[in-house]
Amino acid sequence: MSKKEWPLWEVFIRGQHGLNHRHVGSLHAPDAEMAINHARDVYTRRKEGVSIWVVPSKEITASSPSEKGPLFDPAESKTYRHPTFFDIPEEVGKM
Amino acid sequence: MAALETAATSVPEDSFVSDASLRPAFFEWLCRMGDNALILGHRTSEWCGHGPVLEEDIALANTALDLIGHTQMWLGLAGEVEGEGRDADKLAYLRDAMKFRNLLLVELPKGDMAVTMMREFLFDAFHYHLLTWLADNSKSPRVAEIAAKALKEVSYHLDRASDLVVRLGDGTEESHRRMQDALDLLWAYSGEMFVGDEVDAAMTQAGIAPDLESLRGEWETTVRDVLKEATLAMPAEAGFVHKGGKQGRHTEHLGFILAEMQFLQRAYPGASW
Amino acid sequence: MYAQLVKSDAIKSREDMSPEERAFQDRVDAGEKIEPKDWMPEGYRKTLVRQIGQHAHSEIVGQLPEGNWITRAPTLERKAILLAKVQDEAGHGLYLYSAAETLGVSRDELLEKLHSGKMKYSSIFNYPTLNWADMGAVGWLVDGAAIMNQVPLQRTSYGPYSRAMIRICKEESFHQRQGYSIMMKMAFGTPEQKEMAQDAMNRFWYPALMMFGPSDKDSVHSAQSMAWKIKINTNDELRQKFVNETVPQAEYLGLTIPDENLAWNEEKQGYDFSEPDWSEFFEVIKGNGPCNRERLGDRVKAWEDGAWFRDGLNAYAERAAERRRAASVAAE
């Protein structure tokens, strides 16, 4: 029986098309370098990525679910941030 | 489908493939390349479902898959060169042990993870330098093309195997002991990689493949550096060398590999799968 | 299914719920995803750990019956496809263990429970794979049955489980097809191959039906799981759907389903079929299936033989981290 479990890592992958790194899942590895190798073997078997980030799961700080209202609801009232808020006459053309 | 068509139309012209005077040696040499990949891939695939940890199980399967892919390319070309209608499957499944041309090193049982990773490392270091030469220098465009494709994967194999050899060699007392035992066991089988014969000489003369002896220096440097970092003791250089696999004289192990691998093709001749 | 007999609490009525439980149930009913840090009833968490754990165990034990044939696959291409598929199962186990870990249980703890027999895996993997057509039957029938359950589970209420299922379903899409493709080769091949195909069908039909678990029409346990949306359909619904889809596929292959009572029922717009032998099912679950000992033995051996490997890599990583710390202190 092994003494200690390998730490857990969160894996983020940037796909072919230059979008942001996206969380794809987690895995176990003894350190960051091996976590990268494992991520390559586990999460890019189908050519999913061109770049990998790994972060120790215990280093992730998550927002608290009870704060969800104060954190995210205020954005709801700011509809002027969305382009559809503004009516532009058709004659003006595409904008 | 589109990818396959592009690949099919972009096969480079290669006069060596139809060169009758070169045929026997070229065919032999291609079988050596293909059989090494096939048998090492077979051994590596034995870990699937039995790996020491899930991540490693998956990584080993990736390596095995790469090697099966290399087998298809090398034995496919071997069949073309031979010109007798044998494809990669026929060569893999319908030759007996004495017609197999792989190194003894790759047919030894998979052992524990120490033997598996040390064997892979010793072979990868050779494979990497060999494929690099072939991709850059081979006068056969088909060989260079296959080598270039395989090299990308083998570079990763070598990185991964080197990393694990270092970590396990310099890990716990037990992992160190197991890695040293594996090295001592396998060392006498690694010399065969550099022992050339008339087939190798013909390939070197044609400019298709390098003089194997010329790869020994780079291989030793790679191996020495990694073993040093792994705190493992490199065995004496001029030791006994087990050889014969390249000429078809194998250990007892290969017969059992083939009995398993070829069973369906042998039991049901002519069936399509 | 891959999680066949997951115990859960009896369903609670709305009146019996605490305000927290009621708010939780409202979120589930509204189709909101529950995330790791959210409040959840202890029963929900426990049931999920059991279910996801059982599912994960089934994936990695499920590597074994097919892994059995990797070294005997009849062509290089079949070998590569089978290896890739069995490797995917290891990946799916990994994704599911990760999902379970978000509920506060570690992968090693779950593995320990598998190895000691405290946690189960799907009964199906205790059946042997005896001829090459079994690789077809496993892909076609076993993965086919699994997919029936996994597709709806993509909508399960627990976020990490749902996301794991989405990834798994995406990757699994080739598994069933590769199985059917083997079956076609075998069923349309030589007489010997056809015999193997029928033999595989005969042996895997009822074990595949058992994968959905015993009838749960009246089970209070599944009622709670369904209210929590960690179970989406009843076992019987899925089994019926599976039979309805599989019968025409078997007919196309010219294979006989080993059930004299199999007949189309116009009224229910589905097939009538015989129940599997549930006493056999319970024996297999208890550990008396044809391969229980071998399967669990293989897993335990792999784990124990791998201990020095995992420990060795841990020791190196710890020392390397120590060296880095020392170097950065020296630099300051």
XYZ file of C-alpha atoms in Angstrom:
700
model
C 0.000 0.000 0.000
C 1.455 3.369 -0.865
C 1.861 5.832 1.888
C 0.585 8.951 0.260
C -1.698 9.806 -2.592
C -0.341 11.937 -5.420
C -1.803 15.461 -5.195
C -4.734 16.474 -7.349
C -4.265 19.000 -10.189
C -6.730 20.987 -12.235
C -6.037 20.962 -15.965
C -6.669 23.834 -18.383
C -6.229 23.433 -22.116
C -6.122 25.911 -24.957
C -7.537 24.415 -28.135
C -6.417 24.848 -31.715
C -8.302 28.042 -32.347
C -6.619 30.473 -30.002
C -9.440 30.657 -27.474
C -8.746 30.952 -23.757
C -7.464 28.045 -21.739
C -10.488 26.119 -20.537
C -10.873 23.861 -17.528
C -11.126 20.288 -18.806
C -10.810 18.184 -15.672
C -8.369 16.994 -13.073
C -5.773 14.309 -12.489
C -3.205 13.102 -9.988
C 0.533 13.681 -10.313
C 3.495 13.905 -7.954
C 4.505 17.361 -9.225
C 3.776 20.023 -11.837
C 6.074 18.657 -14.542
C 4.512 15.226 -14.363
C 1.072 16.775 -14.190
C 1.768 18.402 -17.562
C 2.836 15.072 -19.048
C -0.184 13.327 -17.611
C -2.464 16.061 -18.889
C -1.027 15.579 -22.357
C -1.642 11.836 -22.168
C -5.066 12.023 -20.525
C -6.708 15.131 -21.946
C -5.303 15.578 -25.461
C -5.747 12.047 -26.830
C -7.972 13.462 -29.565
C -5.869 16.467 -30.544
C -7.818 18.700 -28.196
C -5.082 21.156 -27.390
C -1.974 23.155 -28.136
C -1.205 24.454 -24.652
C -1.661 23.098 -21.139
C -1.848 24.756 -17.720
C -1.909 22.774 -14.505
C -2.719 24.151 -11.061
C -2.715 22.298 -7.738
C -6.408 21.852 -6.877
C -5.793 23.071 -3.347
C -4.539 26.399 -4.718
C -7.858 27.200 -6.383
C -9.921 29.722 -4.505
C -13.573 29.548 -5.449
C -16.236 32.173 -4.922
C -18.683 31.292 -2.206
C -22.111 30.042 -3.327
C -23.841 32.211 -0.685
C -22.273 35.298 -2.265
C -23.789 34.432 -5.625
C -26.469 37.125 -5.391
C -24.234 40.083 -4.521
C -21.510 38.921 -6.893
C -23.467 38.292 -10.038
C -26.925 39.833 -9.852
C -25.780 43.464 -10.242
C -24.668 42.670 -13.799
C -28.277 41.853 -14.616
C -29.439 45.476 -14.465
C -26.728 46.747 -16.783
C -28.381 45.797 -20.008
C -26.754 48.800 -21.731
C -23.553 46.756 -21.829
C -25.097 44.592 -24.551
C -25.195 45.764 -28.177
C -28.859 44.834 -28.590
C -29.736 47.578 -26.056
C -29.278 50.187 -28.775
C -31.628 50.632 -31.720
C -29.796 51.695 -34.844
C -31.922 52.612 -37.910
C -31.722 50.038 -40.681
C -30.581 52.670 -43.226
C -27.342 53.082 -41.295
C -26.331 49.566 -42.252
C -24.407 46.957 -40.339
C -22.804 48.118 -37.105
C -11.327 10.647 -45.858
C -9.892 13.847 -47.296
C -6.784 13.367 -45.158
C -6.334 9.841 -46.432
C -6.597 10.937 -50.035
C -4.043 13.684 -49.565
C -1.714 11.223 -47.890
C -2.175 8.736 -50.704
C -1.452 11.241 -53.442
C 1.531 12.757 -51.657
C 3.615 9.563 -51.418
C 7.011 10.744 -52.591
C 8.732 9.203 -55.597
C 11.286 6.727 -54.370
C 13.391 4.701 -56.812
C 14.785 2.544 -53.991
C 11.376 0.965 -53.496
C 11.545 -0.762 -56.878
C 15.315 -1.316 -56.971
C 15.615 -5.084 -57.463
C 19.281 -5.295 -56.523
C 18.616 -3.655 -53.183
C 15.380 -5.506 -52.496
C 16.452 -8.327 -50.136
C 18.494 -6.051 -47.869
C 15.971 -3.199 -47.933
C 13.143 -5.586 -47.105
C 15.116 -7.098 -44.220
C 15.996 -3.689 -42.880
C 12.391 -2.466 -43.036
C 11.278 -5.614 -41.192
C 13.775 -4.798 -38.469
C 12.295 -1.330 -38.085
C 8.739 -2.633 -38.132
C 9.329 -5.638 -35.896
C 11.014 -3.555 -33.196
C 7.953 -1.316 -33.090
C 5.543 -4.249 -33.242
C 7.101 -6.300 -30.467
C 7.829 -3.371 -28.155
C 4.292 -2.131 -28.795
C 2.968 -5.584 -27.896
C 4.894 -5.663 -24.640
C 3.821 -2.126 -23.761
C 0.179 -2.886 -24.507
C 0.276 -5.709 -21.946
C 0.080 -3.018 -19.262
C -3.334 -1.810 -20.355
C -5.645 -2.241 -17.371
C -2.747 -3.236 -15.108
C -0.801 0.019 -14.759
C 0.402 1.250 -11.363
C -1.871 4.303 -11.481
C -4.542 5.420 -13.954
C -2.494 8.245 -15.453
C 0.359 5.851 -16.198
C -1.982 3.215 -17.608
C -3.189 5.807 -20.112
C 0.313 7.030 -20.941
C 1.586 3.505 -21.619
C -1.346 2.852 -23.935
C -0.460 6.017 -25.850
C 3.079 4.756 -26.341
C 1.826 1.366 -27.479
C -0.581 3.014 -29.926
C 2.239 5.086 -31.417
C 4.335 1.954 -31.874
C 1.505 0.071 -33.580
C 1.210 3.026 -35.947
C 4.940 2.852 -36.720
C 4.608 -0.885 -37.340
C 1.917 -0.274 -39.928
C 4.105 2.237 -41.754
C 7.359 0.246 -41.714
C 5.862 -3.146 -42.461
C 3.586 -1.573 -45.058
C 6.625 -0.264 -46.897
C 8.423 -3.589 -46.390
C 5.538 -5.333 -48.151
C 5.701 -2.869 -51.024
C 9.428 -3.331 -51.415
C 9.106 -7.109 -51.311
C 6.466 -6.899 -54.033
C 4.839 -10.243 -53.299
C 1.493 -8.977 -52.148
C 2.156 -9.133 -48.415
C 0.824 -6.162 -46.477
C 1.706 -5.094 -42.938
C -0.855 -7.480 -41.428
C 0.388 -10.467 -43.397
C 3.933 -9.720 -42.325
C 2.956 -9.246 -38.697
C 0.622 -12.195 -38.402
C 1.945 -14.820 -40.768
C 5.690 -14.962 -40.224
C 7.176 -17.401 -37.756
C 9.703 -16.415 -35.102
C 12.760 -17.138 -37.220
C 11.520 -14.611 -39.784
C 11.147 -11.874 -37.190
C 13.921 -9.306 -37.187
C 13.456 -7.387 -33.933
C 16.135 -6.867 -31.307
C 16.177 -9.313 -28.399
C 15.846 -6.318 -26.071
C 12.264 -5.566 -27.092
C 10.939 -9.122 -26.762
C 11.994 -9.691 -23.137
C 8.999 -9.955 -20.778
C 7.619 -6.657 -19.554
C 8.724 -7.352 -15.981
C 7.902 -4.658 -13.431
C 7.597 -0.965 -14.259
C 11.348 -0.639 -13.730
C 12.133 -3.121 -16.507
C 9.439 -1.629 -18.716
C 10.628 1.964 -18.358
C 14.344 1.172 -18.440
C 13.908 -0.935 -21.587
C 11.855 1.778 -23.184
C 14.442 4.369 -22.277
C 17.404 2.384 -23.643
C 15.517 1.648 -26.844
C 14.026 5.142 -27.198
C 17.456 6.735 -26.918
C 18.606 4.568 -29.830
C 15.345 4.919 -31.737
C 15.425 8.698 -31.359
C 18.949 9.106 -32.757
C 18.271 6.597 -35.525
C 15.034 8.273 -36.617
C 16.638 11.708 -36.445
C 19.335 10.564 -38.841
C 16.797 8.915 -41.139
C 14.486 11.926 -41.202
C 17.355 14.300 -41.972
C 19.665 12.233 -44.133
C 18.075 9.172 -45.652
C 18.287 9.170 -49.426
C 15.060 7.207 -49.521
C 12.243 9.768 -49.393
C 9.766 7.159 -48.168
C 12.035 6.154 -45.302
C 12.689 9.786 -44.413
C 8.970 10.495 -44.451
C 8.075 7.638 -42.115
C 10.995 8.503 -39.841
C 9.883 12.130 -39.610
C 6.366 11.079 -38.642
C 7.603 8.565 -36.048
C 10.206 10.953 -34.682
C 7.634 13.362 -33.283
C 6.169 10.599 -31.164
C 9.467 9.016 -30.237
C 10.822 12.381 -29.047
C 8.018 12.413 -26.525
C 8.619 8.758 -25.609
C 12.263 9.544 -24.915
C 11.423 12.628 -22.831
C 8.901 10.726 -20.791
C 11.072 7.641 -20.322
C 14.133 9.747 -19.387
C 12.075 11.677 -16.873
C 10.749 8.508 -15.252
C 14.185 6.870 -15.179
C 15.569 9.915 -13.363
C 12.679 10.121 -10.920
C 12.558 6.425 -10.109
C 16.347 6.078 -9.965
C 16.491 8.993 -7.557
C 13.258 8.139 -5.744
C 13.076 5.747 -2.819
C 15.582 3.074 -1.915
C 13.300 0.456 -3.415
C 12.678 2.299 -6.671
C 16.421 2.904 -6.982
C 17.207 -0.765 -6.427
C 14.590 -1.878 -8.939
C 15.873 0.538 -11.581
C 19.469 -0.557 -11.061
C 18.429 -4.231 -11.301
C 16.542 -3.481 -14.501
C 19.526 -1.666 -15.966
C 21.874 -4.509 -15.074
C 19.495 -7.031 -16.628
C 18.936 -5.098 -19.849
C 22.410 -3.743 -20.418
C 23.724 -6.883 -22.087
C 20.818 -6.680 -24.548
C 21.366 -3.058 -25.555
C 24.629 -3.667 -27.425
C 22.778 -5.457 -30.237
C 21.378 -2.128 -31.414
C 24.820 -1.104 -32.685
C 26.049 -4.373 -34.125
C 25.744 -4.062 -37.889
C 25.766 -6.866 -40.437
C 25.708 -7.096 -44.247
C 22.105 -5.795 -44.333
C 23.105 -2.671 -42.425
C 26.182 -2.287 -44.583
C 24.074 -2.382 -47.758
C 21.690 0.226 -46.322
C 24.559 2.459 -45.295
C 26.160 2.140 -48.698
C 22.889 3.055 -50.430
C 22.586 6.106 -48.181
C 19.287 4.873 -46.775
C 20.412 4.275 -43.189
C 23.341 5.320 -40.999
C 26.307 3.264 -39.951
C 24.962 1.948 -36.636
C 28.317 2.259 -34.953
C 28.160 6.010 -35.643
C 25.047 6.306 -33.436
C 26.685 4.682 -30.456
C 28.414 7.864 -29.276
C 25.226 9.953 -29.180
C 23.326 7.099 -27.560
C 25.948 6.716 -24.865
C 25.929 10.424 -24.154
C 22.141 10.481 -23.797
C 22.150 7.362 -21.642
C 25.082 8.455 -19.490
C 23.544 11.865 -18.745
C 20.201 10.422 -17.739
C 21.655 7.598 -15.659
C 23.903 10.049 -13.875
C 20.985 12.269 -12.966
C 19.108 9.141 -11.909
C 22.016 8.237 -9.580
C 22.251 4.874 -11.337
C 25.564 3.139 -12.045
C 26.221 2.566 -15.732
C 27.513 -0.974 -16.246
C 30.956 -1.563 -17.772
C 30.943 -0.699 -21.453
C 32.708 -3.683 -22.961
C 30.529 -6.415 -21.504
C 28.924 -9.433 -23.072
C 26.341 -8.671 -25.757
C 23.282 -10.865 -26.366
C 22.473 -10.758 -30.058
C 20.842 -12.615 -32.919
C 17.341 -11.123 -33.016
C 18.102 -9.100 -36.136
C 18.997 -12.323 -37.932
C 16.018 -14.279 -36.603
C 17.635 -16.114 -33.683
C 15.448 -15.126 -30.774
C 14.908 -15.812 -27.107
C 12.214 -18.298 -26.138
C 9.936 -15.386 -25.342
C 9.179 -14.388 -28.934
C 7.516 -17.703 -29.757
C 4.990 -17.128 -26.994
C 4.338 -13.561 -28.097
C 3.589 -14.789 -31.599
C 1.496 -17.728 -30.407
C -0.748 -15.204 -28.700
C -0.609 -12.463 -31.299
C -1.100 -14.673 -34.354
C -3.578 -17.128 -32.909
C -6.692 -15.943 -34.778
C -4.985 -15.504 -38.122
C -3.428 -18.956 -37.815
C -6.536 -20.749 -36.562
C -8.828 -19.257 -39.215
C -6.723 -18.802 -42.333
C -8.125 -16.445 -44.926
C -10.867 -14.990 -42.721
C -11.399 -11.265 -42.809
C -11.565 -9.428 -39.493
C -26.226 0.125 -14.985
C -22.560 0.780 -14.317
C -23.994 1.757 -10.959
C -26.593 -0.963 -10.534
C -27.587 -1.205 -6.933
C -26.881 2.144 -5.381
C -28.486 2.464 -2.008
C -30.021 5.805 -1.255
C -32.372 7.245 1.312
C -36.109 6.870 1.113
C -37.716 9.853 -0.552
C -38.664 12.735 1.696
C -41.919 14.558 1.325
C -41.828 18.316 1.011
C -43.343 18.772 4.437
C -40.591 16.705 6.043
C -37.865 18.781 4.452
C -35.877 21.391 6.316
C -35.890 24.872 4.720
C -32.417 24.173 3.342
C -33.567 20.904 1.836
C -36.559 22.574 0.308
C -34.426 25.304 -1.250
C -32.065 22.624 -2.544
C -34.912 20.635 -4.082
C -36.237 23.810 -5.720
C -32.886 24.400 -7.380
C -32.786 20.817 -8.654
C -36.369 21.106 -9.916
C -35.511 24.350 -11.701
C -32.756 22.502 -13.572
C -29.947 24.342 -11.798
C -26.654 22.514 -11.414
C -25.417 21.776 -7.910
C -21.733 22.583 -7.539
C -19.166 21.233 -5.034
C -19.276 24.136 -2.580
C -23.078 24.408 -2.594
C -25.057 23.165 0.354
C -26.441 19.692 -0.257
C -28.278 17.105 1.843
C -25.913 14.530 3.294
C -27.944 11.783 1.617
C -27.430 13.404 -1.776
C -23.693 13.566 -1.233
C -23.459 9.974 0.009
C -25.598 8.555 -2.761
C -23.571 10.410 -5.351
C -20.270 9.172 -3.933
C -21.587 5.598 -4.093
C -22.997 6.009 -7.578
C -20.085 7.857 -9.158
C -17.613 5.603 -7.369
C -19.358 2.482 -8.608
C -19.432 3.914 -12.086
C -15.709 4.740 -11.937
C -14.856 1.269 -10.613
C -16.872 -0.250 -13.449
C -14.810 1.663 -15.983
C -11.469 0.436 -14.691
C -12.586 -3.125 -13.995
C -14.230 -2.929 -17.406
C -10.789 -2.539 -18.958
C -9.975 -6.133 -18.056
C -12.336 -8.335 -20.101
C -11.468 -6.425 -23.268
C -7.840 -5.856 -22.335
C -7.690 -9.621 -22.362
C -7.803 -9.544 -26.172
C -5.468 -6.645 -27.005
C -2.508 -8.962 -27.488
C -4.659 -11.339 -29.560
C -6.433 -8.851 -31.827
C -6.409 -10.266 -35.351
C -5.119 -7.240 -37.300
C -2.938 -4.255 -36.497
C -5.863 -1.916 -37.012
C -8.170 -3.908 -34.722
C -5.393 -3.979 -32.152
C -5.014 -0.201 -32.265
C -8.774 0.401 -32.097
C -9.252 -1.975 -29.181
C -6.304 -0.524 -27.301
C -7.597 3.011 -27.845
C -11.009 1.970 -26.602
C -9.767 0.232 -23.474
C -7.535 3.236 -22.834
C -10.606 5.470 -23.075
C -12.173 3.403 -20.303
C -9.217 4.178 -18.057
C -9.758 7.845 -18.943
C -13.451 7.614 -18.110
C -12.614 6.046 -14.775
C -10.244 8.922 -14.164
C -12.861 11.589 -15.015
C -15.407 9.919 -12.744
C -13.032 9.533 -9.811
C -12.261 13.234 -10.221
C -15.977 14.027 -10.071
C -16.300 11.937 -6.904
C -13.316 13.715 -5.401
C -15.169 17.018 -5.520
C -17.502 15.483 -2.919
C -14.731 15.170 -0.381
C -13.598 11.596 -0.925
C -10.164 10.791 -2.343
C -9.477 8.436 -5.236
C -7.266 6.256 -3.053
C -10.081 5.883 -0.511
C -12.460 4.812 -3.257
C -9.919 2.353 -4.647
C -9.356 0.956 -1.194
C -13.088 0.315 -0.915
C -13.116 -1.400 -4.304
C -10.164 -3.585 -3.370
C -11.643 -4.590 -0.038
C -14.994 -5.445 -1.631
C -16.853 -2.673 0.201
C -17.796 -1.022 -3.065
C -19.139 -2.802 -6.119
C -18.762 -2.482 -9.857
C -21.106 -3.527 -12.642
C -21.981 -7.228 -12.733
C -21.293 -7.384 -16.472
C -17.513 -7.324 -16.089
C -17.543 -10.569 -14.148
C -18.371 -12.458 -17.317
C -15.528 -13.889 -19.384
C -14.546 -12.883 -22.918
C -13.990 -16.183 -24.679
C -13.741 -15.522 -28.388
C -12.948 -12.554 -30.601
C -16.626 -11.841 -31.321
C -16.929 -11.023 -27.625
C -15.064 -7.810 -28.441
C -17.884 -7.043 -30.829
C -20.576 -8.048 -28.351
C -19.069 -6.009 -25.544
C -18.870 -2.903 -27.701
C -22.295 -3.357 -29.252
C -24.348 -4.697 -26.311
C -22.461 -3.650 -23.192
C -21.460 -0.197 -24.351
C -24.829 0.088 -26.030
C -26.554 -0.587 -22.709
C -24.216 1.780 -20.889
C -24.906 4.589 -23.352
C -28.651 4.276 -22.709
C -27.963 5.377 -19.177
C -25.098 7.771 -19.755
C -26.767 9.983 -22.320
C -29.552 11.110 -19.949
C -27.033 11.415 -17.108
C -25.423 14.283 -18.962
C -28.357 16.257 -17.533
C -27.812 15.064 -13.970
C -28.087 17.694 -11.234
C -24.523 17.449 -9.945
C -22.297 19.715 -12.073
C -18.996 17.769 -11.984
C -20.807 14.464 -12.664
C -22.745 16.005 -15.528
C -19.582 17.439 -17.075
C -17.770 14.101 -16.748
C -20.688 12.387 -18.465
C -20.672 14.914 -21.298
C -17.004 14.213 -21.938
C -17.510 10.473 -21.638
C -20.468 10.399 -24.027
C -18.491 12.373 -26.566
C -15.629 9.903 -26.413
C -17.846 6.832 -26.213
C -19.598 7.518 -29.441
C -17.093 5.375 -31.327
C -17.136 2.471 -28.879
C -20.492 1.004 -29.728
C -19.902 1.467 -33.440
C -16.540 -0.302 -33.341
C -18.258 -3.190 -31.553
C -20.955 -3.407 -34.188
C -18.334 -3.217 -36.907
C -16.603 -6.289 -35.425
C -19.993 -8.019 -35.213
C -20.688 -7.308 -38.884
C -17.346 -8.780 -39.918
C -18.006 -11.858 -37.821
C -21.682 -12.353 -38.649
C -21.066 -11.944 -42.375
C -17.759 -13.838 -42.339
C -16.901 -17.538 -42.485
C -19.205 -20.115 -40.835
C -16.754 -20.313 -37.920
C -16.868 -16.551 -37.470
C -20.633 -16.545 -37.548
C -20.627 -19.275 -34.932
C -18.407 -17.124 -32.710
C -20.752 -14.175 -33.200
C -23.813 -16.196 -32.201
C -21.943 -17.677 -29.249
C -21.044 -14.188 -28.048
C -24.640 -13.057 -28.489
C -25.895 -16.039 -26.496
C -23.557 -15.386 -23.615
C -23.883 -11.590 -23.451
C -27.603 -11.031 -24.026
C -28.905 -11.665 -20.507
C -25.902 -10.200 -18.687
C -26.444 -7.057 -20.804
C -30.097 -6.906 -19.714
C -28.968 -7.275 -16.108
C -26.821 -4.174 -16.455
C -29.920 -2.018 -15.956
C -30.482 -3.547 -12.544
C -33.601 -5.199 -11.136
C -36.991 -3.677 -11.725
C -37.264 -0.508 -9.688
C -40.842 0.508 -10.398
C -41.772 0.492 -6.744
C -38.413 1.288 -5.223
C -38.400 4.221 -2.812
C -34.625 4.408 -3.258
C -34.781 5.208 -6.924
C -37.646 7.608 -6.306
C -35.319 9.737 -4.152
C -32.506 9.512 -6.692
C -34.892 10.532 -9.441
C -36.148 13.486 -7.403
C -32.535 14.558 -6.989
C -31.908 14.012 -10.722
C -29.004 11.685 -10.170
C -31.062 8.983 -11.791
C -33.038 10.091 -14.818
C -34.974 7.028 -16.004
C -36.185 3.871 -14.321
C -34.294 0.644 -14.898
C -37.256 -0.818 -16.733
C -37.641 2.123 -19.087
C -34.003 1.880 -20.098
C -34.076 -1.893 -20.451
C -37.121 -1.662 -22.726
C -35.490 1.055 -24.809
C -32.362 -1.056 -25.130
C -34.265 -4.115 -26.300
C -36.268 -2.058 -28.783
C -33.134 -0.639 -30.332
C -31.096 -3.829 -30.264
C -33.527 -6.306 -31.820
C -33.421 -4.793 -35.324
C -29.629 -4.527 -35.084
C -29.421 -8.245 -34.281
C -31.813 -9.010 -37.128
C -29.600 -7.120 -39.549
C -26.682 -9.295 -38.445
C -28.766 -12.451 -38.872
C -28.162 -13.368 -35.249
C -30.752 -14.990 -33.022
C -31.507 -13.393 -29.681
C -31.615 -16.262 -27.182
C -35.165 -15.591 -26.027
C -38.151 -17.609 -27.244
C -40.545 -15.081 -25.781
C -39.197 -12.169 -27.717
C -42.060 -10.662 -29.741
C -43.206 -7.273 -30.933
C -46.047 -5.880 -28.877
C -48.083 -3.532 -31.021
C -49.925 -2.096 -28.070
C -46.899 -0.937 -26.095
C -44.942 -0.246 -29.280
C -42.071 -2.272 -27.963
C -40.818 -5.836 -27.620
C -41.921 -8.283 -24.984
C -38.943 -10.186 -23.693
C -37.883 -12.595 -20.950
C -36.446 -11.313 -17.717
C -32.885 -12.338 -17.018
C -32.285 -14.794 -14.199
C -32.140 -12.439 -11.234
C -30.848 -15.085 -8.875
C -27.783 -15.300 -11.099
C -27.490 -11.524 -10.963
C -27.481 -11.465 -7.172
C -24.919 -14.254 -7.054
C -22.637 -12.276 -9.363
C -23.083 -9.163 -7.226
C -22.225 -11.225 -4.151
C -18.972 -12.289 -5.725
C -19.905 -15.596 -7.283
C -19.819 -14.661 -10.952
C -17.540 -16.537 -13.347
C -14.702 -13.970 -13.100
C -15.172 -11.961 -9.885
C -12.056 -13.368 -8.297
C -9.865 -12.760 -11.349
C -11.132 -9.241 -11.968
C -10.702 -7.997 -8.444
C -7.470 -9.960 -8.097
C -6.055 -8.221 -11.171
C -6.982 -4.782 -9.854
C -5.530 -5.431 -6.417
C -2.340 -6.826 -7.913
C -1.888 -3.844 -10.225
C -2.377 -1.503 -7.283
C -0.066 -3.326 -4.905
C 2.625 -3.930 -7.522
C 2.475 -0.238 -8.367
C 3.003 0.985 -4.804
C 6.795 1.301 -5.081
C 6.350 3.172 -8.372
C 3.932 5.723 -6.910
C 6.011 6.094 -3.744
C 9.239 6.480 -5.707
C 7.797 9.323 -7.761
C 6.404 10.989 -4.657
C 9.773 10.825 -2.931
C 11.519 12.387 -5.913
C 8.946 15.167 -6.225
C 9.208 16.014 -2.539
C 12.972 16.146 -2.653
C 12.942 18.263 -5.815
C 10.534 20.716 -4.149
C 12.823 20.823 -1.111
C 15.817 21.564 -3.344
C 13.912 24.376 -5.061
C 12.940 25.896 -1.718
C 16.556 25.693 -0.516
C 17.799 27.288 -3.733
C 15.356 30.183 -3.499
C 16.282 30.776 0.155
C 19.961 30.780 -0.799
C 19.253 33.289 -3.580
C 17.680 35.741 -1.129
